[in-house]
XYZ file of N, CA and C in Angstrom:
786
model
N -13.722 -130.300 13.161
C -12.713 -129.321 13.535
C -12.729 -129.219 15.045
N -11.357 -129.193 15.766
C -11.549 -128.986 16.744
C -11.687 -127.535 17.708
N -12.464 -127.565 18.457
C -12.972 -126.208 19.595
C -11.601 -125.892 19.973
N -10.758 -124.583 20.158
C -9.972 -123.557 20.650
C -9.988 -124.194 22.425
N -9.194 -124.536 23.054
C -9.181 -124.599 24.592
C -8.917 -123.149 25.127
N -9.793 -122.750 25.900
C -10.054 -121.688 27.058
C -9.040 -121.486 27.844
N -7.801 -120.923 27.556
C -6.465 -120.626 28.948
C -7.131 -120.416 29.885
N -7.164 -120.530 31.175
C -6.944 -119.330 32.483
C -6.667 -118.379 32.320
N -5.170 -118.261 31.697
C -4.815 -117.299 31.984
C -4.703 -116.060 31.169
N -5.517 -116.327 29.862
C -6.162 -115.276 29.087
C -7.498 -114.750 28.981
N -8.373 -115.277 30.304
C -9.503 -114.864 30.697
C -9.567 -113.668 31.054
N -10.568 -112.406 31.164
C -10.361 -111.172 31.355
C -11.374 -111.303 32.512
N -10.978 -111.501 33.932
C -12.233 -111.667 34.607
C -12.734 -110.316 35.288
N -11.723 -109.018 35.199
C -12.094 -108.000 35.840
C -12.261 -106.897 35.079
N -13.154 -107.142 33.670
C -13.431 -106.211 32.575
C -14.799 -104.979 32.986
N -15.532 -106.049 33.974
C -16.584 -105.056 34.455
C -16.284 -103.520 35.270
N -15.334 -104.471 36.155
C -14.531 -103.329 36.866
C -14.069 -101.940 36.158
N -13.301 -102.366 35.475
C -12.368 -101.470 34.041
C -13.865 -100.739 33.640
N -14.810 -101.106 33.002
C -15.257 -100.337 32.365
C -16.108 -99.545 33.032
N -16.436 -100.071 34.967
C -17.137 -98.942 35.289
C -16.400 -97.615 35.849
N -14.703 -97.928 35.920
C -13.810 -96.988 36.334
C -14.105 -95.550 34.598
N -13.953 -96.599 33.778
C -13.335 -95.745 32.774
C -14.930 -95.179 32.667
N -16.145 -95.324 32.899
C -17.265 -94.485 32.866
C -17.600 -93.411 33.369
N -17.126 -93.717 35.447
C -16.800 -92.841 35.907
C -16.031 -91.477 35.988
N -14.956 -92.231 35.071
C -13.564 -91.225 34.526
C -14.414 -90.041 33.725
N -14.997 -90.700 32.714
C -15.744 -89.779 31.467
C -16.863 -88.769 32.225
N -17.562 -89.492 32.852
C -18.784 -88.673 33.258
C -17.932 -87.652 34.639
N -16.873 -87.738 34.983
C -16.114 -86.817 36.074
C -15.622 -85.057 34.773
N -15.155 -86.226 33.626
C -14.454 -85.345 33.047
C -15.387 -84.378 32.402
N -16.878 -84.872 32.166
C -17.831 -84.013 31.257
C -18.387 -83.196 32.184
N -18.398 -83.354 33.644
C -18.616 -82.673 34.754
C -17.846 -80.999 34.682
N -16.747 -81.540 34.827
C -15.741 -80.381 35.031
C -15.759 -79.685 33.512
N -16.139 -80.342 32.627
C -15.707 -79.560 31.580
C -17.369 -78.323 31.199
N -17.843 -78.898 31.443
C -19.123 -77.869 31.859
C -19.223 -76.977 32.773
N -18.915 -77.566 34.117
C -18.468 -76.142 34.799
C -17.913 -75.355 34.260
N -16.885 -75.108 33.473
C -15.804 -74.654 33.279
C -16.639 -73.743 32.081
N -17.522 -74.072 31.149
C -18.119 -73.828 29.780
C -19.130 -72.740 30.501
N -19.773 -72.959 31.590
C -20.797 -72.215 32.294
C -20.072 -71.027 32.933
N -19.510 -71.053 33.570
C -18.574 -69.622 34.147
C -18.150 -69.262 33.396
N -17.735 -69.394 32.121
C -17.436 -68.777 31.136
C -18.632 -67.731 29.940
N -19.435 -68.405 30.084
C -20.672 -68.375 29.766
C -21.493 -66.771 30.300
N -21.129 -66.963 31.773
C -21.404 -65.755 33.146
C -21.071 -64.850 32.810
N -19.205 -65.292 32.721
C -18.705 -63.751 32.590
C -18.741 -62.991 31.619
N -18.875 -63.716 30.022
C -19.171 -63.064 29.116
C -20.186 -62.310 28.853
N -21.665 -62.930 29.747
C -23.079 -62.065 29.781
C -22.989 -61.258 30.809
N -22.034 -61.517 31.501
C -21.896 -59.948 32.694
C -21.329 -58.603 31.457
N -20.297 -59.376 30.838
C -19.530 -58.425 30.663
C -20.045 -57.673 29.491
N -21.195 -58.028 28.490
C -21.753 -57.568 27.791
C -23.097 -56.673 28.238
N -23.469 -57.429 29.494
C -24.343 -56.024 30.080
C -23.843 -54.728 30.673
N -22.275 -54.939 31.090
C -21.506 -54.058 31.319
C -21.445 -52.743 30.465
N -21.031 -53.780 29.061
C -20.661 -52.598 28.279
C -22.162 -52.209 27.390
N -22.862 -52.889 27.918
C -24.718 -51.895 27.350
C -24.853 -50.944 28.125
N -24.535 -51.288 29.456
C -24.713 -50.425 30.087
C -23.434 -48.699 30.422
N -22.958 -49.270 29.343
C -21.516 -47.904 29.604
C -22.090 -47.230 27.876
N -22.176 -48.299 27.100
C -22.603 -47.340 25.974
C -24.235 -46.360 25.610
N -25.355 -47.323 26.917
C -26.222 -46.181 27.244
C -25.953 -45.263 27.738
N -25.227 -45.367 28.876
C -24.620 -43.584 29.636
C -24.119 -43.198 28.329
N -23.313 -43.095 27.636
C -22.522 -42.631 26.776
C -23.713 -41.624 25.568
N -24.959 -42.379 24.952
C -25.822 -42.231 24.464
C -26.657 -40.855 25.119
N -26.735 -41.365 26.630
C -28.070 -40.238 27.239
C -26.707 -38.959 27.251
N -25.356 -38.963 27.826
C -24.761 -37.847 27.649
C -24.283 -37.063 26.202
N -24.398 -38.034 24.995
C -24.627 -37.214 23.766
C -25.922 -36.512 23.649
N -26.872 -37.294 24.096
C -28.309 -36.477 23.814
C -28.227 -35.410 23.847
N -28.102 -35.531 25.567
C -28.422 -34.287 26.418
C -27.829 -33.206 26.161
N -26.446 -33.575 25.633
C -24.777 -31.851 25.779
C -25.363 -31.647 24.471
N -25.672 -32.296 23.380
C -25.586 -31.412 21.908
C -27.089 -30.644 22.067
N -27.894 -31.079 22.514
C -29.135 -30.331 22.429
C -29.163 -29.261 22.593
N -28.491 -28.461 24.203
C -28.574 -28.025 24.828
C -27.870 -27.312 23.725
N -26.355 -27.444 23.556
C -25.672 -26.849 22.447
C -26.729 -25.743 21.718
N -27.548 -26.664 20.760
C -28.685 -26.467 19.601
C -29.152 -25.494 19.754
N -29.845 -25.515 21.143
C -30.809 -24.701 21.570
C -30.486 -23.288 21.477
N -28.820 -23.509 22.452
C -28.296 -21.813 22.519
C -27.777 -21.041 21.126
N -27.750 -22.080 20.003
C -27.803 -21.898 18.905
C -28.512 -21.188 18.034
N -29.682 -22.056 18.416
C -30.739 -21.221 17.497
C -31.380 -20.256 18.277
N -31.215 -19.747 19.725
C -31.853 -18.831 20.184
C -31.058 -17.435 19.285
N -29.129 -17.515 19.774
C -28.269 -16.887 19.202
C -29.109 -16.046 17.490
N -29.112 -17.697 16.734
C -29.956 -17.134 15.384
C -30.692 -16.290 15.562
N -31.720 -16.530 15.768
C -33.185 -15.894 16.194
C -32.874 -14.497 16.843
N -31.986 -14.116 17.317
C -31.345 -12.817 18.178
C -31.089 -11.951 16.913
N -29.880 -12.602 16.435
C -29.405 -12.209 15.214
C -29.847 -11.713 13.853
N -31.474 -12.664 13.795
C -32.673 -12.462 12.944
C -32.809 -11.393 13.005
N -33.868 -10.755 14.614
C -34.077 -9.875 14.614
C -33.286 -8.323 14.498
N -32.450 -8.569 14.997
C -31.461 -7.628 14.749
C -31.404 -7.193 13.067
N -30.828 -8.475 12.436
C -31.400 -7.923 10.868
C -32.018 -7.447 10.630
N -33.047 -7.755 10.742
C -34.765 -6.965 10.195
C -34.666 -5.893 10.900
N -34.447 -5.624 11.682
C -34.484 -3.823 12.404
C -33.442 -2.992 11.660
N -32.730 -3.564 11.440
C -31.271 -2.563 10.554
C -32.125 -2.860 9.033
N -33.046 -3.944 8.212
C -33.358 -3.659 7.385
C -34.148 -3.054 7.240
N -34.846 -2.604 8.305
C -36.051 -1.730 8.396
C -35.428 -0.109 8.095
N -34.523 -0.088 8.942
C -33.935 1.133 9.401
C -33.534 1.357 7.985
N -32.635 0.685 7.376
C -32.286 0.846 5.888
C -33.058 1.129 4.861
N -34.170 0.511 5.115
C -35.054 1.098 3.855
C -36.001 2.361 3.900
N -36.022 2.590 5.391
C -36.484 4.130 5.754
C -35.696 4.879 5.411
N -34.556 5.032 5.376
C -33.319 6.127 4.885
C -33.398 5.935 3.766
N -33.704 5.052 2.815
C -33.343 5.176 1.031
C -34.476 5.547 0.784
N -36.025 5.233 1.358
C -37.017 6.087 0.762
C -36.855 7.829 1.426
N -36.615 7.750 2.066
C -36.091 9.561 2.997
C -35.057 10.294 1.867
N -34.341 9.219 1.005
C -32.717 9.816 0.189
C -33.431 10.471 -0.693
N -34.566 8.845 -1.360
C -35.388 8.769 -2.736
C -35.989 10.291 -2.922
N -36.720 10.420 -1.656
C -37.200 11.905 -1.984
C -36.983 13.449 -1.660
N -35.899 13.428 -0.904
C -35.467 14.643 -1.230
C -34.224 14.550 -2.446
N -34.049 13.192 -3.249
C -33.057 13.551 -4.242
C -34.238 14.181 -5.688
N -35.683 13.379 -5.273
C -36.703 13.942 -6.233
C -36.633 15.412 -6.217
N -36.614 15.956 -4.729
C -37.492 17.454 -4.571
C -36.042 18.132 -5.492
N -34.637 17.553 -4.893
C -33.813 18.792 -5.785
C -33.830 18.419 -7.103
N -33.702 17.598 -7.643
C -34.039 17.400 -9.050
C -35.324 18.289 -9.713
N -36.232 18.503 -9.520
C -37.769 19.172 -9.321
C -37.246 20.653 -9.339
N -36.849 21.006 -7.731
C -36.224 22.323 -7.884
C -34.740 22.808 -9.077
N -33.725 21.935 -9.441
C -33.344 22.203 -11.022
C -33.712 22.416 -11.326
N -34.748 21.836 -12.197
C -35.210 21.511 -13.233
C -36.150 22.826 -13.238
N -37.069 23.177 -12.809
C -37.238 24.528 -12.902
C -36.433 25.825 -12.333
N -35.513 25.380 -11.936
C -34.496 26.448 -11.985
C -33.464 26.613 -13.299
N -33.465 25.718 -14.150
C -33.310 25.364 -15.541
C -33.993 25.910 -16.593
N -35.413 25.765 -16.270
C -36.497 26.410 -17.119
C -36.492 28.274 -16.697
N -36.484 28.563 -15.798
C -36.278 29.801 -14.778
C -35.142 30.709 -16.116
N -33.856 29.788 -15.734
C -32.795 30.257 -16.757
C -33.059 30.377 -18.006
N -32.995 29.353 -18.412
C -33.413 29.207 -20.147
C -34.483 30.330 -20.683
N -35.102 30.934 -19.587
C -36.216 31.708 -20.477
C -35.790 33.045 -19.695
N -34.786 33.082 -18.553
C -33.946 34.693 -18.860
C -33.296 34.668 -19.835
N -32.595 33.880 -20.070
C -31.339 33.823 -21.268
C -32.405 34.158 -22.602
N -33.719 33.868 -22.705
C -34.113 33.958 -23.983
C -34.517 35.239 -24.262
N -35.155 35.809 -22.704
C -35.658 36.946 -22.778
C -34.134 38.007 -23.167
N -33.442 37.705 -22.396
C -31.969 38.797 -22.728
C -31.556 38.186 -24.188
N -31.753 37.295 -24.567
C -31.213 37.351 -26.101
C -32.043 38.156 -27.223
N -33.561 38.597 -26.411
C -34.676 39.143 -27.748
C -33.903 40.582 -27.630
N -33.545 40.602 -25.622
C -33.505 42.101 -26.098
C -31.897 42.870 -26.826
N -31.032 41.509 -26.531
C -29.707 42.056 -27.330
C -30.009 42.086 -29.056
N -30.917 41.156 -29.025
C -31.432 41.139 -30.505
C -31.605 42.463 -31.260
N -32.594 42.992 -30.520
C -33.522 44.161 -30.549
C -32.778 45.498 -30.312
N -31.669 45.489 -29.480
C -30.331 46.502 -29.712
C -29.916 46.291 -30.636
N -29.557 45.246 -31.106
C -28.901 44.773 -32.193
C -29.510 45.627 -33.501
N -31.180 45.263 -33.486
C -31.131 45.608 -34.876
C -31.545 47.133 -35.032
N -31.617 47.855 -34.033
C -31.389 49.471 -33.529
C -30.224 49.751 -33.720
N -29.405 49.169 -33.046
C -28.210 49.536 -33.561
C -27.920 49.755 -35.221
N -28.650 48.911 -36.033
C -28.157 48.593 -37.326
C -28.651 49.430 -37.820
N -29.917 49.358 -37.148
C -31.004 50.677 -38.522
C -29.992 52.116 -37.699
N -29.497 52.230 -36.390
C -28.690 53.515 -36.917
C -27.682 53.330 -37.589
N -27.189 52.492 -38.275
C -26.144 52.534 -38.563
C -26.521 52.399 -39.774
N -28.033 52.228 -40.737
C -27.840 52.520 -41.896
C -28.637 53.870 -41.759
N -29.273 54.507 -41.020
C -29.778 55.710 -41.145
C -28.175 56.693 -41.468
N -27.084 56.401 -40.510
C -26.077 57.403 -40.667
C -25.541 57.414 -42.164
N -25.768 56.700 -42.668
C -25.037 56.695 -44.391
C -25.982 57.487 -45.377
N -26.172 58.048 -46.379
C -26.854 58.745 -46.860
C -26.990 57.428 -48.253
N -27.782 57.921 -49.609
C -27.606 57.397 -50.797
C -26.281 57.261 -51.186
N -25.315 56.291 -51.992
C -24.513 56.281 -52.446
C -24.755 57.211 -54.096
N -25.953 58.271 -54.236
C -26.073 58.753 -55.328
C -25.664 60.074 -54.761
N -25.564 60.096 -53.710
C -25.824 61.671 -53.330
C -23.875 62.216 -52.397
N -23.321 62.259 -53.305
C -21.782 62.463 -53.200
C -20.742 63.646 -53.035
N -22.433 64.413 -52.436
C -21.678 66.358 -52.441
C -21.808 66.776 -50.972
N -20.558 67.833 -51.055
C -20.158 68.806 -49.633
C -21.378 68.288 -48.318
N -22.759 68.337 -48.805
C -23.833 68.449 -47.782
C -24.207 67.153 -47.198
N -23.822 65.702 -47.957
C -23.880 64.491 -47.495
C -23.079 64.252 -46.441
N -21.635 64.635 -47.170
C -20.447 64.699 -46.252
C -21.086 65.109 -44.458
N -21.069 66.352 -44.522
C -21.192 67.334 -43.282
C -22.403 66.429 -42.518
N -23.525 65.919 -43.379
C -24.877 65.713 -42.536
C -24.344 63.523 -42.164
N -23.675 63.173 -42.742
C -23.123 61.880 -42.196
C -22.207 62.211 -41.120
N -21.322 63.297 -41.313
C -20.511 63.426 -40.164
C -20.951 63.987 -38.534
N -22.107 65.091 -38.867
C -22.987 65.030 -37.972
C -23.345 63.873 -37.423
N -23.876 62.743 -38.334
C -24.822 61.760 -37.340
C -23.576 60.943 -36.635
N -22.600 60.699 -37.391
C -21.281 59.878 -36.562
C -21.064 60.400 -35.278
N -21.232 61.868 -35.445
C -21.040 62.663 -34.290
C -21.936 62.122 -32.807
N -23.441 62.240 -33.341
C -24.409 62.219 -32.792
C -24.405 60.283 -32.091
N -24.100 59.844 -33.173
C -23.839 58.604 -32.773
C -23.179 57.668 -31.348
N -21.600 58.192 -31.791
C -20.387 58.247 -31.105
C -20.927 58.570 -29.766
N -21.860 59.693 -29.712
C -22.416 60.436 -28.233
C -23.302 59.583 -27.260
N -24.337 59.233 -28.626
C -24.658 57.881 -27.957
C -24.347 56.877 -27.423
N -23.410 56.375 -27.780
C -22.830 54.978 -27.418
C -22.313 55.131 -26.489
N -21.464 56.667 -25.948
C -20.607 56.834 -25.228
C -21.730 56.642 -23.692
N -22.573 57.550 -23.951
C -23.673 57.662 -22.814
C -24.487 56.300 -22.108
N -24.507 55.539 -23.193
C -25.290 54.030 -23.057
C -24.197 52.931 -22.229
N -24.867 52.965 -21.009
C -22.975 51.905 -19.977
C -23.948 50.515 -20.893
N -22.171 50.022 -20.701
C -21.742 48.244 -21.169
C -22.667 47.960 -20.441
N -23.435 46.164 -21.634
C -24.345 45.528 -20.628
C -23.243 44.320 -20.329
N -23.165 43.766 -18.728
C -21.878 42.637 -18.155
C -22.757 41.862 -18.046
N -22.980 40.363 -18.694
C -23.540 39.751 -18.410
C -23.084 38.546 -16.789
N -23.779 38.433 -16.324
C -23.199 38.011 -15.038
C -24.634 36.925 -14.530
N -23.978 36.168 -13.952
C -25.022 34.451 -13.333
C -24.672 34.601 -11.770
N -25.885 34.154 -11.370
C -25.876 33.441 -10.563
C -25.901 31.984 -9.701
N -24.892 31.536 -9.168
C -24.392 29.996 -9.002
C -24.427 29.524 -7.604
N -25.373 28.373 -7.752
C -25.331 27.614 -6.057
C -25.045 26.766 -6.256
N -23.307 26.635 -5.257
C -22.870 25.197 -5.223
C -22.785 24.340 -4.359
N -22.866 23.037 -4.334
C -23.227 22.135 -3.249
C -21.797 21.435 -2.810
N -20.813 22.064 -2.171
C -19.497 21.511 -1.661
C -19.752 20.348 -1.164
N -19.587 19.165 -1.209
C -19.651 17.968 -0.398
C -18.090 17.555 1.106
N -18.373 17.152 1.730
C -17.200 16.549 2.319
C -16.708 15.225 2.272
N -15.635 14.272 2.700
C -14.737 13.443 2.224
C -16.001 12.765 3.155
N -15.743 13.507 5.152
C -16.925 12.094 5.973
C -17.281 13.569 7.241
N -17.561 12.680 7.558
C -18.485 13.666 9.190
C -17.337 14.203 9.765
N -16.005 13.964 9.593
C -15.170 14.459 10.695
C -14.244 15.592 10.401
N -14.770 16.111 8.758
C -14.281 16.956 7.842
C -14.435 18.393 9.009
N -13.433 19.147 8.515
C -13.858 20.452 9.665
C -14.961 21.461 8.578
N -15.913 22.110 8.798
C -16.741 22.434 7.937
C -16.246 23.670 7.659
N -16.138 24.350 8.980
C -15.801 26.082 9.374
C -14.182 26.018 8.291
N -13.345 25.368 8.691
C -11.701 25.146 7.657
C -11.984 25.523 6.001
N -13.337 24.253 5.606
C -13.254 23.799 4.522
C -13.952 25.457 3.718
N -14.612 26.059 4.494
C -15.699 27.206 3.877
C -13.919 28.528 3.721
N -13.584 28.246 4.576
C -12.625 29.361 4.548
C -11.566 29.207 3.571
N -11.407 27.864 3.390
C -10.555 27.666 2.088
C -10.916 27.955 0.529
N -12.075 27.662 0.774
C -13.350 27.630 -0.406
C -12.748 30.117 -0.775
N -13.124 30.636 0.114
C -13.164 31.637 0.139
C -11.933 32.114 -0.296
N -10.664 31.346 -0.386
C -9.691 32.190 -0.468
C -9.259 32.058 -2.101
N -10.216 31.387 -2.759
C -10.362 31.625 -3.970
C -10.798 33.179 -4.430
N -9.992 33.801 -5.365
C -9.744 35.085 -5.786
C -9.709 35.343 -6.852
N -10.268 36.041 -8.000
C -10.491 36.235 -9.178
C -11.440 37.444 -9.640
N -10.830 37.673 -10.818
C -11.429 39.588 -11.219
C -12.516 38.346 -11.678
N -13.960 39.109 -11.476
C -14.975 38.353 -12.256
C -15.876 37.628 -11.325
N -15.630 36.900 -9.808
C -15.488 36.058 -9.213
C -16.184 36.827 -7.784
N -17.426 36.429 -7.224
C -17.772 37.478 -5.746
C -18.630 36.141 -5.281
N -18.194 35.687 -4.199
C -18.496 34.846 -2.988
C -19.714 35.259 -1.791
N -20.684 34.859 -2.007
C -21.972 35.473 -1.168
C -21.993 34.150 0.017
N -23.125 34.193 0.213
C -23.535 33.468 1.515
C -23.247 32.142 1.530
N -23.260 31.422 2.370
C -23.244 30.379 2.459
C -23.904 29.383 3.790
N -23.973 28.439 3.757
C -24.329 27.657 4.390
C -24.461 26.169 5.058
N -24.535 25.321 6.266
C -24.765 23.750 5.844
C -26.022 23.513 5.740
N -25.807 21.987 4.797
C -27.210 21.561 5.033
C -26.927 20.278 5.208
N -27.732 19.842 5.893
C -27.789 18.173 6.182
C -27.663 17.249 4.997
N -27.064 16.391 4.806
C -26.929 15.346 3.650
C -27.255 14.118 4.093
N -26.339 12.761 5.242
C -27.374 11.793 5.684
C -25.763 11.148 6.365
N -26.275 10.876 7.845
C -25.176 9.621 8.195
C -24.328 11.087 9.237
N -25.286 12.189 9.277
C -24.567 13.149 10.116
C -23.602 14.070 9.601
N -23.419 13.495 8.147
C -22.785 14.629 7.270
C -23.483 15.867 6.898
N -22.528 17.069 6.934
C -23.119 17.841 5.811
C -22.941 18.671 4.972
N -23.155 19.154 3.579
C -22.510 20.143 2.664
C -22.679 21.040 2.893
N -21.346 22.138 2.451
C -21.450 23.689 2.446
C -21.903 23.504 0.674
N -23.215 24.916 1.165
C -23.697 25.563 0.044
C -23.853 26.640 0.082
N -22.584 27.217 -0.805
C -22.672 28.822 -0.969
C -23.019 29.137 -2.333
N -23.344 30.585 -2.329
C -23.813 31.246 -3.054
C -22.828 32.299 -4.090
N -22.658 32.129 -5.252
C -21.604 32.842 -5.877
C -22.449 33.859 -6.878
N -21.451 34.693 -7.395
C -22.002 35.635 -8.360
C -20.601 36.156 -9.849
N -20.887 35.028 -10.716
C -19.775 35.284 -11.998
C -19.778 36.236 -12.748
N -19.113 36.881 -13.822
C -19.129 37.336 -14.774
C -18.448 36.741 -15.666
N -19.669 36.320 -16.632
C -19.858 35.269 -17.749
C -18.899 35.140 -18.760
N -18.203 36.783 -19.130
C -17.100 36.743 -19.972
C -15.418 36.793 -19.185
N -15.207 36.567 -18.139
C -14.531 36.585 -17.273
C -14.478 35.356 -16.366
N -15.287 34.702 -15.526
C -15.413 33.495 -15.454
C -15.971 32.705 -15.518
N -15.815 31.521 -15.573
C -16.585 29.890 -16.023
C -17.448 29.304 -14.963
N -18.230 28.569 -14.809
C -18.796 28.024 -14.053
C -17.787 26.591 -13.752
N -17.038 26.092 -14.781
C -16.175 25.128 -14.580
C -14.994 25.186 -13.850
N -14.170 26.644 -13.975
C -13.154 27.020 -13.913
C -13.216 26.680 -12.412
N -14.556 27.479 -12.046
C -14.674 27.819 -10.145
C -14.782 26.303 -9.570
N -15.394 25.420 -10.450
C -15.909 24.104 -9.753
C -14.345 23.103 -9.763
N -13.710 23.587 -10.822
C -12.304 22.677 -10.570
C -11.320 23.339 -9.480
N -11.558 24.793 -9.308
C -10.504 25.368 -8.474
C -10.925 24.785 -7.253
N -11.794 24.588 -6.433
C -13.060 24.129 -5.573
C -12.017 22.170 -4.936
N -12.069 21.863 -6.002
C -11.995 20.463 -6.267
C -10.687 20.546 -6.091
N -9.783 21.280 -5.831
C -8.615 21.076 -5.897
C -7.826 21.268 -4.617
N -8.788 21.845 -3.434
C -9.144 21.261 -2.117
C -9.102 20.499 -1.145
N -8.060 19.354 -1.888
C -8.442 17.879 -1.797
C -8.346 17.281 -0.198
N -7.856 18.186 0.537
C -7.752 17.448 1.992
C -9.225 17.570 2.317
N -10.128 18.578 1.896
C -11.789 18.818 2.563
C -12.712 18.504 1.816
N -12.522 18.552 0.308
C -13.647 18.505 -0.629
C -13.544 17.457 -1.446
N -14.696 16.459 -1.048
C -14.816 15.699 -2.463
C -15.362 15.649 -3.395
N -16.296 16.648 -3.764
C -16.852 16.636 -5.055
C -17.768 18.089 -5.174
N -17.922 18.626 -6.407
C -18.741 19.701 -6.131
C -19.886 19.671 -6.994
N -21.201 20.145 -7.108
C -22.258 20.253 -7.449
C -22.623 21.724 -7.488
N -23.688 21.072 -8.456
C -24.214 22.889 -9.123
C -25.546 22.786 -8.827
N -26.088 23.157 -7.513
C -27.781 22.868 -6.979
C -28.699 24.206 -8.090
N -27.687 25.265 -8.277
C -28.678 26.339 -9.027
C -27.922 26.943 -9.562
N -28.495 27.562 -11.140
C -27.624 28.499 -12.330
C -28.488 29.369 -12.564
N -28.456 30.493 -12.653
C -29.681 31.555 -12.946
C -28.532 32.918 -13.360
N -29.118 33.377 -14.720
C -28.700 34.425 -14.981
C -29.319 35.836 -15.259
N -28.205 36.754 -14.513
C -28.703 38.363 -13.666
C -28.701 38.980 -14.907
């Protein structure tokens, strides 16, 4: 077979050349393209210490403002604490102070109750005890129903006589009480001197208005407590306490501190 002949003029005689241009070319271009990768590189680690450094400020000025906040917070509390506890102090000194003078008047009732109950018993032995005086005269005045002549007549009419004389001479017993009532007011700004004079212009056969007085109740208030004097078949102890109550610009409520009967 024959060997291929070698042109001239398809010889490549300046290939060395070419390929140290096109080396140069590459290693120019990987040059620049790294620069380019590196300043880029810069500004991004600048710009991230930038913003570490804007979101630490940001950090130390949350610390610092809410704390401070906190602080004046819980001092505020702590103010406020105490303040409580002194008003609860104060509060529970006044309800044990209420506790026992609501004991002492309860105490004083209550034997002013017993006081009553055993006048009332004593005046019932002795209406009793009229009572049955009365009766035995009243069967002494009758004679036997056997004995039906002129001399029964005359000696019954005598004792009717004698009787009649009696009774006439013996004054009515009026049974009559004595009543302490505890007027309350609506608040402290009630006029006291108004409310007593209104109280007074209550009027009734049966009905006599004695002394009166204030007394301290709590918070700077205080009740009128006067002193009355009823007659039992004439007036009520209720009657007076609703007329009382009906008052309504001065009085809010009325109470019966003492009942005792004269």
């Amino acid at each position: 077979m024959a060997c291929p002949v070698l042109h001239p003029e398809h010889f490549w005689t300046t290939k060395s050349q070419y390929d140290l241009a096109e080396k140069q070319y590459y290693e120019s271009l990987s040059k620049a393209t790294g620069q380019c990768t590196l300043a880029s590189e810069i500004a991004k680690a600048r710009q991230h210490i930038k913003n570490s450094l804007e979101r630490m400020d940001g950090i130390q000025a949350l610390a610092s403002s809410p704390g401070a906040e906190l602080l004046d917070r819980l001092s505020s509390v702590e103010k406020e604490n105490h303040q409580l506890r002194s008003l609860v102090d104060s509060l529970q000194k006044l309800v044990i102070g209420l506790q026992n003078r609501v004991q002492t008047i309860e105490s004083s009732f209550t034997s002013d109750k017993c006081s009553a109950a055993t006048t009332q018993s004593t005046a019932g032995k002795t209406t009793n005890s009229a009572a049955k005086d009365d009766n035995d005269d009243d069967v002494d005045l009758f004679g036997s129903d056997e004995e039906e002549d002129a001399e029964a007549d005359k000696v019954r009419e005598e004792r009717l006589a004698q009787y009649a004389a009696k009774k006439a001479k013996k004054p009515a017993l009026i049974a009559k009480s004595n009543v302490i009532l505890d007027i309350k007011p609506w608040d402290d700004e009630t006029d006291m001197k108004q409310m007593e004079a209104e109280v007074r212009k209550i009027k009734a056969d049966g009905l006599l208005l004695g002394a009166a007085k204030l007394v301290p109740l709590a918070y700077g208030i205080h009740k009128l407590q006067i002193t009355s004097v009823i007659e039992d078949d004439k007036i009520s102890v209720d009657w007076l306490t609703e007329e009382i109550e009906k008052i309504e610009d001065y009085v809010q409520s009325v109470d019966i501190a003492a009942f005792n009967k004269i």
